[in-house]
């Protein structure tokens, strides 16, 4: 690790913990600000590419996660900070907030209208059928005798949500549709892209993200989900929270 990166890492750490009061104001009630910040810093510290990002972009990404109440704990998979190079600023590295598919599901569960939501990747060896019409139906029988982690053998992914009234909503995306979404990602071309580091996460997120637009939601939940899906696929949308470094 170069001297410049070590220096930048110290600046990021100082600014993260110097923004404690402001992050606490963004967090929903009941979430521990110190634990949230320790987890966020741990995510940054373990990723050399994030340590090269501008401190301001890291703080902005953490702030957006805080405002949505989504944890950066990699075990939970609710939220990520994704490093990418901003070509408009001379290829400087910046961090960008992204909600994982579990983060979108968490936001949906907060609505009183959704009681179940999940996503699955479809392998080419699976039995998979979709019935459309007045009553949609998905039949998916997974083949457990194959290696299910080989991306080239995935043919699509789908998400299902069930309302409190028992009404099921579903969305299926083919491999071509998901790859098209990947092609417009600002970070997909880099080796540390979330599409390359966590491909399955992004395949699962894609139909959840599309499905979220169709679900009945409370206004607060709808606003939160709109913010969460305003990621690298869009150049405009909800602004990230403004946070100073506290220094």
Short mmCIF file of C-alpha atoms in Angstrom, two decimals:
data_model
loop_
_atom_site.label_atom_id
_atom_site.label_comp_id
_atom_site.label_asym_id
_atom_site.label_seq_id
_atom_site.Cartn_x
_atom_site.Cartn_y
_atom_site.Cartn_z
CA UNK A 1 0.00 0.00 0.00
CA UNK A 2 1.49 3.31 -1.10
CA UNK A 3 2.07 6.27 1.19
CA UNK A 4 -0.65 8.21 -0.64
CA UNK A 5 -3.23 5.45 -0.08
CA UNK A 6 -2.27 5.14 3.60
CA UNK A 7 -2.70 8.89 3.99
CA UNK A 8 -6.07 8.82 2.20
CA UNK A 9 -7.21 5.91 4.35
CA UNK A 10 -6.44 7.87 7.52
CA UNK A 11 -8.38 10.85 6.14
CA UNK A 12 -11.37 8.65 5.33
CA UNK A 13 -11.31 7.11 8.81
CA UNK A 14 -11.09 10.53 10.46
CA UNK A 15 -13.96 11.91 8.42
CA UNK A 16 -16.19 8.89 8.97
CA UNK A 17 -15.90 9.03 12.75
CA UNK A 18 -15.91 12.83 12.69
CA UNK A 19 -19.36 12.68 11.09
CA UNK A 20 -20.89 10.62 13.92
CA UNK A 21 -23.50 13.19 14.97
CA UNK A 22 -24.72 13.78 11.44
CA UNK A 23 -24.89 10.07 10.63
CA UNK A 24 -26.85 9.51 13.84
CA UNK A 25 -29.42 12.06 12.67
CA UNK A 26 -29.83 10.15 9.40
CA UNK A 27 -30.21 6.71 10.98
CA UNK A 28 -33.73 5.49 11.75
CA UNK A 29 -34.58 5.18 15.44
CA UNK A 30 -33.33 2.03 17.10
CA UNK A 31 -30.13 1.59 15.07
CA UNK A 32 -26.83 1.95 16.94
CA UNK A 33 -24.73 4.66 15.29
CA UNK A 34 -21.39 3.40 16.64
CA UNK A 35 -21.98 -0.13 15.37
CA UNK A 36 -23.16 1.25 12.02
CA UNK A 37 -20.00 3.33 11.65
CA UNK A 38 -17.66 0.53 12.72
CA UNK A 39 -19.21 -1.80 10.14
CA UNK A 40 -19.01 0.87 7.42
CA UNK A 41 -15.36 1.62 8.21
CA UNK A 42 -14.60 -2.11 8.26
CA UNK A 43 -16.06 -2.45 4.77
CA UNK A 44 -13.88 0.40 3.50
CA UNK A 45 -10.74 -0.74 5.34
CA UNK A 46 -10.87 -4.23 3.84
CA UNK A 47 -11.19 -2.98 0.26
CA UNK A 48 -8.02 -1.39 -1.17
CA UNK A 49 -10.01 0.17 -4.03
CA UNK A 50 -12.29 1.98 -1.57
CA UNK A 51 -9.25 3.30 0.27
CA UNK A 52 -8.29 5.08 -2.95
CA UNK A 53 -11.68 6.78 -3.28
CA UNK A 54 -12.26 10.41 -2.41
CA UNK A 55 -13.22 10.78 1.25
CA UNK A 56 -16.21 12.92 0.26
CA UNK A 57 -17.69 10.18 -1.91
CA UNK A 58 -17.19 7.56 0.82
CA UNK A 59 -18.95 9.76 3.38
CA UNK A 60 -21.80 10.48 0.94
CA UNK A 61 -22.30 6.76 0.29
CA UNK A 62 -22.30 5.95 4.00
CA UNK A 63 -24.79 8.76 4.54
CA UNK A 64 -27.17 7.35 1.97
CA UNK A 65 -27.01 3.94 3.62
CA UNK A 66 -27.69 5.54 6.99
CA UNK A 67 -30.69 7.49 5.70
CA UNK A 68 -32.21 4.22 4.42
CA UNK A 69 -31.30 2.30 7.57
CA UNK A 70 -29.37 -0.34 5.60
CA UNK A 71 -26.29 -1.99 7.06
CA UNK A 72 -22.96 -2.35 5.24
CA UNK A 73 -22.38 -5.68 7.00
CA UNK A 74 -21.32 -8.05 4.17
CA UNK A 75 -23.03 -10.94 5.95
CA UNK A 76 -26.40 -9.18 5.69
CA UNK A 77 -25.83 -8.02 2.12
CA UNK A 78 -28.12 -5.02 2.53
CA UNK A 79 -25.80 -2.32 1.21
CA UNK A 80 -22.45 -1.86 -0.51
CA UNK A 81 -19.97 0.87 -1.34
CA UNK A 82 -18.81 0.40 -4.92
CA UNK A 83 -15.55 2.00 -6.18
CA UNK A 84 -15.51 3.30 -9.73
CA UNK A 85 -13.49 5.76 -11.79
CA UNK A 86 -15.14 9.05 -12.64
CA UNK A 87 -13.91 9.81 -16.15
CA UNK A 88 -15.44 13.29 -16.01
CA UNK A 89 -13.08 14.14 -13.14
CA UNK A 90 -9.87 12.80 -14.63
CA UNK A 91 -10.48 9.13 -13.79
CA UNK A 92 -10.47 9.80 -10.05
CA UNK A 93 -11.79 6.98 -7.89
CA UNK A 94 -15.13 7.58 -6.18
CA UNK A 95 -17.32 5.40 -4.00
CA UNK A 96 -20.99 4.95 -4.77
CA UNK A 97 -23.76 3.57 -2.58
CA UNK A 98 -25.64 0.52 -3.80
CA UNK A 99 -28.43 -1.35 -2.09
CA UNK A 100 -28.15 -5.13 -2.35
CA UNK A 101 -31.19 -7.20 -3.19
CA UNK A 102 -31.52 -8.03 0.51
CA UNK A 103 -31.53 -4.30 1.18
CA UNK A 104 -34.41 -3.79 -1.24
CA UNK A 105 -36.22 -6.70 0.40
CA UNK A 106 -35.63 -5.16 3.83
CA UNK A 107 -37.20 -1.90 2.67
CA UNK A 108 -40.17 -3.77 1.22
CA UNK A 109 -40.71 -5.65 4.49
CA UNK A 110 -40.93 -2.34 6.31
CA UNK A 111 -44.11 -1.67 4.41
CA UNK A 112 -47.15 -3.15 6.10
CA UNK A 113 -48.27 -4.45 2.71
CA UNK A 114 -45.48 -6.94 1.89
CA UNK A 115 -45.06 -10.15 3.92
CA UNK A 116 -42.67 -12.12 1.70
CA UNK A 117 -40.12 -11.29 -0.98
CA UNK A 118 -37.33 -13.39 -2.47
CA UNK A 119 -35.23 -13.87 -5.60
CA UNK A 120 -33.65 -16.85 -7.36
CA UNK A 121 -31.18 -17.39 -10.19
CA UNK A 122 -32.22 -19.91 -12.86
CA UNK A 123 -29.56 -22.39 -14.02
CA UNK A 124 -29.73 -23.83 -17.53
CA UNK A 125 -30.12 -27.33 -16.05
CA UNK A 126 -33.17 -26.36 -13.96
CA UNK A 127 -36.78 -27.06 -14.87
CA UNK A 128 -38.33 -23.63 -15.23
CA UNK A 129 -41.72 -22.58 -16.54
CA UNK A 130 -43.67 -19.32 -16.44
CA UNK A 131 -47.42 -19.16 -16.95
CA UNK A 132 -48.84 -15.75 -17.79
CA UNK A 133 -52.43 -14.61 -18.11
CA UNK A 134 -55.03 -13.72 -15.51
CA UNK A 135 -53.11 -15.71 -12.89
CA UNK A 136 -49.33 -15.72 -13.12
CA UNK A 137 -47.46 -18.82 -11.99
CA UNK A 138 -43.79 -19.79 -11.82
CA UNK A 139 -42.56 -23.38 -11.56
CA UNK A 140 -38.88 -23.69 -10.68
CA UNK A 141 -37.25 -27.01 -9.83
CA UNK A 142 -33.56 -26.53 -9.13
CA UNK A 143 -31.03 -29.10 -10.29
CA UNK A 144 -28.77 -29.60 -7.28
CA UNK A 145 -26.38 -31.95 -9.10
CA UNK A 146 -24.67 -29.11 -10.98
CA UNK A 147 -22.37 -26.30 -9.91
CA UNK A 148 -24.85 -23.47 -9.46
CA UNK A 149 -22.20 -20.74 -9.06
CA UNK A 150 -21.02 -20.66 -12.70
CA UNK A 151 -22.33 -17.40 -14.13
CA UNK A 152 -22.12 -18.53 -17.76
CA UNK A 153 -24.70 -21.22 -17.00
CA UNK A 154 -27.33 -18.85 -15.59
CA UNK A 155 -30.22 -18.24 -17.99
CA UNK A 156 -32.13 -15.68 -15.95
CA UNK A 157 -33.36 -14.61 -12.53
CA UNK A 158 -36.72 -13.83 -10.98
CA UNK A 159 -38.22 -12.19 -7.92
CA UNK A 160 -41.47 -12.88 -6.12
CA UNK A 161 -43.32 -10.79 -3.55
CA UNK A 162 -46.48 -11.63 -1.65
CA UNK A 163 -48.80 -9.03 -0.13
CA UNK A 164 -50.59 -9.28 3.17
CA UNK A 165 -53.75 -10.15 1.22
CA UNK A 166 -51.98 -13.13 -0.36
CA UNK A 167 -51.56 -11.56 -3.81
CA UNK A 168 -48.31 -12.62 -5.50
CA UNK A 169 -46.27 -10.39 -7.79
CA UNK A 170 -43.37 -11.69 -9.87
CA UNK A 171 -40.78 -10.46 -12.33
CA UNK A 172 -38.49 -12.58 -14.52
CA UNK A 173 -35.49 -11.24 -16.41
CA UNK A 174 -33.59 -13.24 -19.01
CA UNK A 175 -29.81 -13.40 -19.02
CA UNK A 176 -29.79 -10.98 -21.97
CA UNK A 177 -31.89 -8.46 -20.04
CA UNK A 178 -29.60 -8.66 -17.01
CA UNK A 179 -26.45 -8.37 -19.11
CA UNK A 180 -27.96 -5.31 -20.79
CA UNK A 181 -28.38 -3.74 -17.35
CA UNK A 182 -24.79 -4.61 -16.52
CA UNK A 183 -23.57 -2.97 -19.74
CA UNK A 184 -24.80 0.46 -18.62
CA UNK A 185 -23.15 0.26 -15.21
CA UNK A 186 -20.41 2.84 -14.76
CA UNK A 187 -18.27 0.39 -12.79
CA UNK A 188 -18.85 -2.88 -14.67
CA UNK A 189 -15.67 -2.59 -16.75
CA UNK A 190 -13.36 -2.56 -13.72
CA UNK A 191 -11.94 -5.65 -12.04
CA UNK A 192 -13.26 -4.56 -8.64
CA UNK A 193 -16.76 -3.93 -9.99
CA UNK A 194 -19.56 -5.36 -7.87
CA UNK A 195 -20.75 -7.11 -11.05
CA UNK A 196 -17.47 -9.06 -11.07
CA UNK A 197 -16.90 -9.41 -7.33
CA UNK A 198 -20.52 -10.29 -6.45
CA UNK A 199 -22.17 -11.34 -9.73
CA UNK A 200 -24.91 -13.41 -8.13
CA UNK A 201 -25.88 -10.53 -5.85
CA UNK A 202 -26.40 -8.32 -8.90
CA UNK A 203 -28.30 -10.99 -10.85
CA UNK A 204 -30.67 -11.34 -7.89
CA UNK A 205 -30.95 -7.60 -7.41
CA UNK A 206 -31.96 -6.93 -11.01
CA UNK A 207 -35.41 -8.59 -10.90
CA UNK A 208 -36.02 -7.37 -7.33
CA UNK A 209 -35.30 -3.85 -8.49
CA UNK A 210 -37.71 -4.25 -11.44
CA UNK A 211 -40.35 -5.88 -9.23
CA UNK A 212 -40.17 -3.11 -6.62
CA UNK A 213 -41.67 -0.68 -9.11
CA UNK A 214 -44.80 -2.83 -9.35
CA UNK A 215 -45.51 -3.39 -5.66
CA UNK A 216 -48.13 -1.62 -3.55
CA UNK A 217 -46.21 0.40 -0.98
CA UNK A 218 -46.74 3.02 1.66
CA UNK A 219 -45.47 6.44 0.58
CA UNK A 220 -42.50 6.33 2.97
CA UNK A 221 -41.45 2.86 1.80
CA UNK A 222 -41.88 3.80 -1.85
CA UNK A 223 -39.67 6.85 -1.38
CA UNK A 224 -37.00 4.76 0.34
CA UNK A 225 -37.00 2.16 -2.42
CA UNK A 226 -36.80 4.85 -5.08
CA UNK A 227 -33.68 6.16 -3.34
CA UNK A 228 -32.21 2.67 -3.00
CA UNK A 229 -32.60 1.80 -6.67
CA UNK A 230 -31.10 5.09 -7.82
CA UNK A 231 -27.70 3.48 -8.37
CA UNK A 232 -25.21 3.29 -11.21
CA UNK A 233 -27.89 2.56 -13.78
CA UNK A 234 -29.10 6.16 -13.62
CA UNK A 235 -27.38 9.50 -13.94
CA UNK A 236 -30.22 11.41 -12.26
CA UNK A 237 -32.51 10.80 -9.31
CA UNK A 238 -32.58 11.18 -5.54
CA UNK A 239 -29.61 13.11 -4.23
CA UNK A 240 -27.35 11.54 -1.66
CA UNK A 241 -27.48 13.12 1.82
CA UNK A 242 -25.18 16.06 2.38
CA UNK A 243 -22.69 15.31 5.16
CA UNK A 244 -19.71 17.37 6.23
CA UNK A 245 -16.69 15.73 7.77
CA UNK A 246 -17.24 17.14 11.22
CA UNK A 247 -13.78 18.69 11.33
#
